[in-house]
């Protein structure tokens, strides 16, 4: 499969963090760059996502399968595959890290459209990858994600959890009906918040609803090819996909250079 293209045509000052974006990051915990990828690039990203799902399903035959709160997870080496609760066929919900099973995503990790503004945010010229995951919301079966922060998932594995910015690459148009990303504006300012205590296995990873203000919720409806940069402390989630359209996206998480990845504990330097 042809690799996802890099950004040879879009280097220079146009990719750097703007003052308005820096202010939005500080005050709101996120900012959006709309339609950064063209139609041909998006077609290759979607093909890579579909190929990754097929590879993951095949590989799960030899993986370690387990249930958490009734949902099936399978560990295949360093890769975790989470399935939807679809009754008639296996439908993948999340693959992390997806670049371990789909080489076409490797170029996306180094893409200057993602990397340049994050270098500015972190004040560094060297980055390494922390993790990457593919979110697949298939029409009619794609479930939502409860309100959560990313930092509680990582705080026991990383001493610099404040320095793990995310960027979501939208492969499809994202809107309310197909489960676009929703954020609680400004919630990142409280740092790592406590989870729920509802007796479930995963409840502790969902943010205690009494600790954030739902009136600050923003639905980030964006066209395909858009980038959403957001803090690891930002409370976010999404609704199920009730539409006939897929909502595929990849979330990549970076860190200052010379630190290993979450799952493999190997260094994956980023070309800057």
GROMACS .gro file of C-alpha atoms in nm:
model
  272
    1UNK     CA    1   0.000   0.000   0.000
    2UNK     CA    2   0.124   0.350  -0.081
    3UNK     CA    3   0.226   0.550   0.225
    4UNK     CA    4   0.020   0.847   0.333
    5UNK     CA    5   0.195   1.153   0.184
    6UNK     CA    6   0.396   1.401   0.385
    7UNK     CA    7   0.389   1.779   0.360
    8UNK     CA    8   0.657   1.880   0.116
    9UNK     CA    9   0.427   2.141  -0.034
   10UNK     CA   10   0.324   2.299   0.298
   11UNK     CA   11   0.632   2.384   0.500
   12UNK     CA   12   0.736   2.719   0.643
   13UNK     CA   13   0.570   2.984   0.851
   14UNK     CA   14   0.216   2.885   0.748
   15UNK     CA   15   0.241   2.574   0.966
   16UNK     CA   16   0.362   2.744   1.282
   17UNK     CA   17   0.142   2.805   1.583
   18UNK     CA   18  -0.043   3.136   1.559
   19UNK     CA   19  -0.095   3.372   1.855
   20UNK     CA   20  -0.469   3.301   1.843
   21UNK     CA   21  -0.406   2.925   1.855
   22UNK     CA   22  -0.162   2.963   2.144
   23UNK     CA   23  -0.423   3.163   2.334
   24UNK     CA   24  -0.696   2.905   2.260
   25UNK     CA   25  -0.467   2.627   2.384
   26UNK     CA   26  -0.401   2.809   2.710
   27UNK     CA   27  -0.758   2.921   2.774
   28UNK     CA   28  -0.976   2.654   2.610
   29UNK     CA   29  -0.748   2.350   2.584
   30UNK     CA   30  -0.785   2.297   2.210
   31UNK     CA   31  -0.784   2.453   1.865
   32UNK     CA   32  -0.889   2.340   1.518
   33UNK     CA   33  -0.729   2.365   1.175
   34UNK     CA   34  -0.989   2.288   0.913
   35UNK     CA   35  -0.940   2.094   0.586
   36UNK     CA   36  -0.565   2.043   0.603
   37UNK     CA   37  -0.570   1.726   0.387
   38UNK     CA   38  -0.693   1.697   0.029
   39UNK     CA   39  -0.920   1.443  -0.135
   40UNK     CA   40  -0.645   1.211  -0.261
   41UNK     CA   41  -0.473   1.205   0.076
   42UNK     CA   42  -0.800   1.133   0.253
   43UNK     CA   43  -0.875   0.846   0.018
   44UNK     CA   44  -0.542   0.687   0.111
   45UNK     CA   45  -0.601   0.744   0.482
   46UNK     CA   46  -0.942   0.577   0.459
   47UNK     CA   47  -0.794   0.284   0.268
   48UNK     CA   48  -0.526   0.251   0.536
   49UNK     CA   49  -0.792   0.255   0.810
   50UNK     CA   50  -0.989  -0.021   0.639
   51UNK     CA   51  -0.672  -0.225   0.587
   52UNK     CA   52  -0.580  -0.183   0.955
   53UNK     CA   53  -0.920  -0.311   1.062
   54UNK     CA   54  -0.887  -0.622   0.844
   55UNK     CA   55  -0.536  -0.688   0.973
   56UNK     CA   56  -0.646  -0.642   1.334
   57UNK     CA   57  -0.938  -0.883   1.301
   58UNK     CA   58  -0.714  -1.149   1.145
   59UNK     CA   59  -0.441  -1.099   1.407
   60UNK     CA   60  -0.688  -1.130   1.695
   61UNK     CA   61  -0.716  -1.503   1.629
   62UNK     CA   62  -0.375  -1.539   1.795
   63UNK     CA   63  -0.418  -1.266   2.056
   64UNK     CA   64  -0.517  -1.259   2.422
   65UNK     CA   65  -0.889  -1.189   2.449
   66UNK     CA   66  -1.065  -1.051   2.759
   67UNK     CA   67  -1.378  -0.862   2.860
   68UNK     CA   68  -1.402  -0.530   3.044
   69UNK     CA   69  -1.752  -0.419   3.136
   70UNK     CA   70  -1.885  -0.660   2.875
   71UNK     CA   71  -1.672  -0.525   2.591
   72UNK     CA   72  -1.421  -0.744   2.412
   73UNK     CA   73  -1.055  -0.643   2.403
   74UNK     CA   74  -0.773  -0.837   2.240
   75UNK     CA   75  -0.401  -0.780   2.295
   76UNK     CA   76  -0.186  -0.875   1.997
   77UNK     CA   77   0.170  -0.810   2.106
   78UNK     CA   78   0.186  -0.437   2.192
   79UNK     CA   79  -0.139  -0.363   2.005
   80UNK     CA   80  -0.478  -0.353   2.178
   81UNK     CA   81  -0.792  -0.399   1.970
   82UNK     CA   82  -1.127  -0.300   2.118
   83UNK     CA   83  -1.447  -0.431   1.959
   84UNK     CA   84  -1.798  -0.294   1.941
   85UNK     CA   85  -2.079  -0.498   2.096
   86UNK     CA   86  -2.207  -0.594   1.752
   87UNK     CA   87  -2.414  -0.915   1.774
   88UNK     CA   88  -2.356  -1.061   1.429
   89UNK     CA   89  -1.996  -0.982   1.329
   90UNK     CA   90  -1.669  -0.844   1.468
   91UNK     CA   91  -1.661  -0.464   1.438
   92UNK     CA   92  -1.349  -0.285   1.554
   93UNK     CA   93  -1.388   0.027   1.769
   94UNK     CA   94  -1.025   0.119   1.851
   95UNK     CA   95  -0.678  -0.001   1.751
   96UNK     CA   96  -0.382   0.125   1.957
   97UNK     CA   97  -0.109   0.172   1.846
   98UNK     CA   98  -0.235   0.135   1.491
   99UNK     CA   99   0.097   0.229   1.328
  100UNK     CA  100   0.235  -0.102   1.456
  101UNK     CA  101   0.007  -0.295   1.219
  102UNK     CA  102  -0.044  -0.049   0.932
  103UNK     CA  103   0.285   0.095   0.797
  104UNK     CA  104   0.099   0.344   0.577
  105UNK     CA  105   0.039   0.556   0.888
  106UNK     CA  106   0.410   0.600   0.958
  107UNK     CA  107   0.440   0.903   0.730
  108UNK     CA  108   0.144   1.066   0.904
  109UNK     CA  109   0.336   1.059   1.234
  110UNK     CA  110   0.605   1.279   1.074
  111UNK     CA  111   0.368   1.506   0.882
  112UNK     CA  112   0.465   1.870   0.935
  113UNK     CA  113   0.101   1.977   0.949
  114UNK     CA  114   0.077   1.790   1.277
  115UNK     CA  115   0.432   1.829   1.402
  116UNK     CA  116   0.516   2.197   1.344
  117UNK     CA  117   0.250   2.351   1.570
  118UNK     CA  118   0.319   2.093   1.842
  119UNK     CA  119   0.689   2.181   1.844
  120UNK     CA  120   0.583   2.539   1.910
  121UNK     CA  121   0.340   2.433   2.183
  122UNK     CA  122   0.604   2.231   2.366
  123UNK     CA  123   0.885   2.477   2.296
  124UNK     CA  124   1.109   2.210   2.145
  125UNK     CA  125   1.256   2.120   1.808
  126UNK     CA  126   1.261   1.749   1.884
  127UNK     CA  127   0.957   1.526   1.934
  128UNK     CA  128   0.894   1.158   1.981
  129UNK     CA  129   0.573   0.960   1.957
  130UNK     CA  130   0.387   0.863   2.275
  131UNK     CA  131   0.102   0.664   2.116
  132UNK     CA  132  -0.138   0.659   1.822
  133UNK     CA  133  -0.482   0.507   1.786
  134UNK     CA  134  -0.743   0.458   1.519
  135UNK     CA  135  -1.104   0.528   1.614
  136UNK     CA  136  -1.359   0.362   1.387
  137UNK     CA  137  -1.723   0.461   1.421
  138UNK     CA  138  -1.905   0.245   1.173
  139UNK     CA  139  -2.256   0.351   1.064
  140UNK     CA  140  -2.524   0.241   1.306
  141UNK     CA  141  -2.294   0.039   1.533
  142UNK     CA  142  -2.026   0.290   1.632
  143UNK     CA  143  -2.067   0.352   2.004
  144UNK     CA  144  -1.983   0.670   2.189
  145UNK     CA  145  -1.710   0.750   2.439
  146UNK     CA  146  -1.802   0.873   2.786
  147UNK     CA  147  -1.657   1.193   2.926
  148UNK     CA  148  -1.292   1.138   3.008
  149UNK     CA  149  -0.943   1.283   3.007
  150UNK     CA  150  -0.646   1.106   2.853
  151UNK     CA  151  -0.407   1.193   3.136
  152UNK     CA  152  -0.547   0.943   3.391
  153UNK     CA  153  -0.476   0.659   3.147
  154UNK     CA  154  -0.112   0.760   3.125
  155UNK     CA  155  -0.017   0.913   3.458
  156UNK     CA  156   0.128   0.588   3.595
  157UNK     CA  157   0.340   0.530   3.284
  158UNK     CA  158   0.473   0.880   3.225
  159UNK     CA  159   0.642   1.141   3.445
  160UNK     CA  160   0.564   1.423   3.201
  161UNK     CA  161   0.192   1.370   3.141
  162UNK     CA  162   0.140   1.747   3.103
  163UNK     CA  163   0.357   1.733   2.789
  164UNK     CA  164   0.151   1.484   2.584
  165UNK     CA  165  -0.052   1.691   2.334
  166UNK     CA  166  -0.299   1.513   2.107
  167UNK     CA  167  -0.396   1.580   1.748
  168UNK     CA  168  -0.699   1.415   1.588
  169UNK     CA  169  -0.698   1.373   1.210
  170UNK     CA  170  -1.055   1.345   1.077
  171UNK     CA  171  -1.074   1.103   0.784
  172UNK     CA  172  -1.444   1.173   0.728
  173UNK     CA  173  -1.679   1.465   0.781
  174UNK     CA  174  -1.758   1.468   1.153
  175UNK     CA  175  -2.092   1.598   1.275
  176UNK     CA  176  -2.344   1.548   1.553
  177UNK     CA  177  -2.520   1.253   1.389
  178UNK     CA  178  -2.208   1.042   1.333
  179UNK     CA  179  -2.054   1.110   1.672
  180UNK     CA  180  -1.814   1.401   1.635
  181UNK     CA  181  -1.568   1.483   1.913
  182UNK     CA  182  -1.717   1.684   2.198
  183UNK     CA  183  -1.507   1.877   2.447
  184UNK     CA  184  -1.559   2.068   2.771
  185UNK     CA  185  -1.400   2.401   2.694
  186UNK     CA  186  -1.146   2.508   2.956
  187UNK     CA  187  -1.164   2.184   3.156
  188UNK     CA  188  -0.792   2.120   3.103
  189UNK     CA  189  -0.711   2.394   3.352
  190UNK     CA  190  -0.802   2.173   3.648
  191UNK     CA  191  -0.533   1.916   3.564
  192UNK     CA  192  -0.591   1.545   3.615
  193UNK     CA  193  -0.943   1.500   3.759
  194UNK     CA  194  -1.078   1.205   3.961
  195UNK     CA  195  -1.274   0.932   3.791
  196UNK     CA  196  -1.616   0.795   3.873
  197UNK     CA  197  -1.676   0.537   4.143
  198UNK     CA  198  -1.963   0.341   3.994
  199UNK     CA  199  -1.843  -0.013   4.056
  200UNK     CA  200  -1.756  -0.088   3.692
  201UNK     CA  201  -1.415  -0.205   3.574
  202UNK     CA  202  -1.349   0.104   3.363
  203UNK     CA  203  -1.544   0.358   3.565
  204UNK     CA  204  -1.233   0.511   3.718
  205UNK     CA  205  -1.117   0.623   3.374
  206UNK     CA  206  -1.433   0.828   3.314
  207UNK     CA  207  -1.425   1.174   3.467
  208UNK     CA  208  -1.640   1.241   3.771
  209UNK     CA  209  -1.926   1.451   3.623
  210UNK     CA  210  -1.938   1.672   3.932
  211UNK     CA  211  -1.588   1.799   3.849
  212UNK     CA  212  -1.660   1.976   3.520
  213UNK     CA  213  -1.921   2.212   3.377
  214UNK     CA  214  -2.141   2.058   3.107
  215UNK     CA  215  -2.254   2.406   3.001
  216UNK     CA  216  -1.908   2.449   2.847
  217UNK     CA  217  -1.962   2.155   2.608
  218UNK     CA  218  -1.866   2.216   2.244
  219UNK     CA  219  -1.946   1.977   1.958
  220UNK     CA  220  -1.655   1.992   1.714
  221UNK     CA  221  -1.826   1.933   1.381
  222UNK     CA  222  -1.545   1.953   1.124
  223UNK     CA  223  -1.504   1.859   0.758
  224UNK     CA  224  -1.285   1.568   0.654
  225UNK     CA  225  -0.916   1.648   0.658
  226UNK     CA  226  -0.938   1.873   0.962
  227UNK     CA  227  -0.704   1.862   1.261
  228UNK     CA  228  -0.812   1.902   1.623
  229UNK     CA  229  -0.528   1.972   1.866
  230UNK     CA  230  -0.624   1.912   2.230
  231UNK     CA  231  -0.468   1.889   2.575
  232UNK     CA  232  -0.429   1.554   2.755
  233UNK     CA  233  -0.623   1.712   3.044
  234UNK     CA  234  -0.917   1.828   2.831
  235UNK     CA  235  -1.240   1.647   2.919
  236UNK     CA  236  -1.383   1.506   2.598
  237UNK     CA  237  -1.613   1.235   2.464
  238UNK     CA  238  -1.859   1.160   2.187
  239UNK     CA  239  -2.204   1.021   2.112
  240UNK     CA  240  -2.281   0.705   1.909
  241UNK     CA  241  -2.290   0.710   1.531
  242UNK     CA  242  -2.660   0.711   1.445
  243UNK     CA  243  -2.602   0.807   1.082
  244UNK     CA  244  -2.540   0.605   0.763
  245UNK     CA  245  -2.191   0.761   0.737
  246UNK     CA  246  -1.866   0.640   0.896
  247UNK     CA  247  -1.665   0.860   1.130
  248UNK     CA  248  -1.306   0.743   1.112
  249UNK     CA  249  -1.026   0.935   1.281
  250UNK     CA  250  -0.673   0.884   1.407
  251UNK     CA  251  -0.548   1.041   1.729
  252UNK     CA  252  -0.172   1.084   1.761
  253UNK     CA  253  -0.007   1.182   2.087
  254UNK     CA  254   0.339   1.337   2.094
  255UNK     CA  255   0.597   1.420   2.359
  256UNK     CA  256   0.937   1.589   2.381
  257UNK     CA  257   1.213   1.393   2.211
  258UNK     CA  258   1.413   1.103   2.356
  259UNK     CA  259   1.123   0.942   2.543
  260UNK     CA  260   0.989   0.593   2.458
  261UNK     CA  261   0.639   0.510   2.341
  262UNK     CA  262   0.362   0.396   2.575
  263UNK     CA  263   0.319   0.039   2.451
  264UNK     CA  264   0.644  -0.080   2.296
  265UNK     CA  265   0.874   0.128   2.521
  266UNK     CA  266   1.087   0.188   2.213
  267UNK     CA  267   1.192   0.531   2.096
  268UNK     CA  268   1.008   0.652   1.787
  269UNK     CA  269   1.172   0.986   1.693
  270UNK     CA  270   0.959   1.227   1.490
  271UNK     CA  271   1.104   1.401   1.188
  272UNK     CA  272   1.078   1.777   1.250
   0.00000   0.00000   0.00000
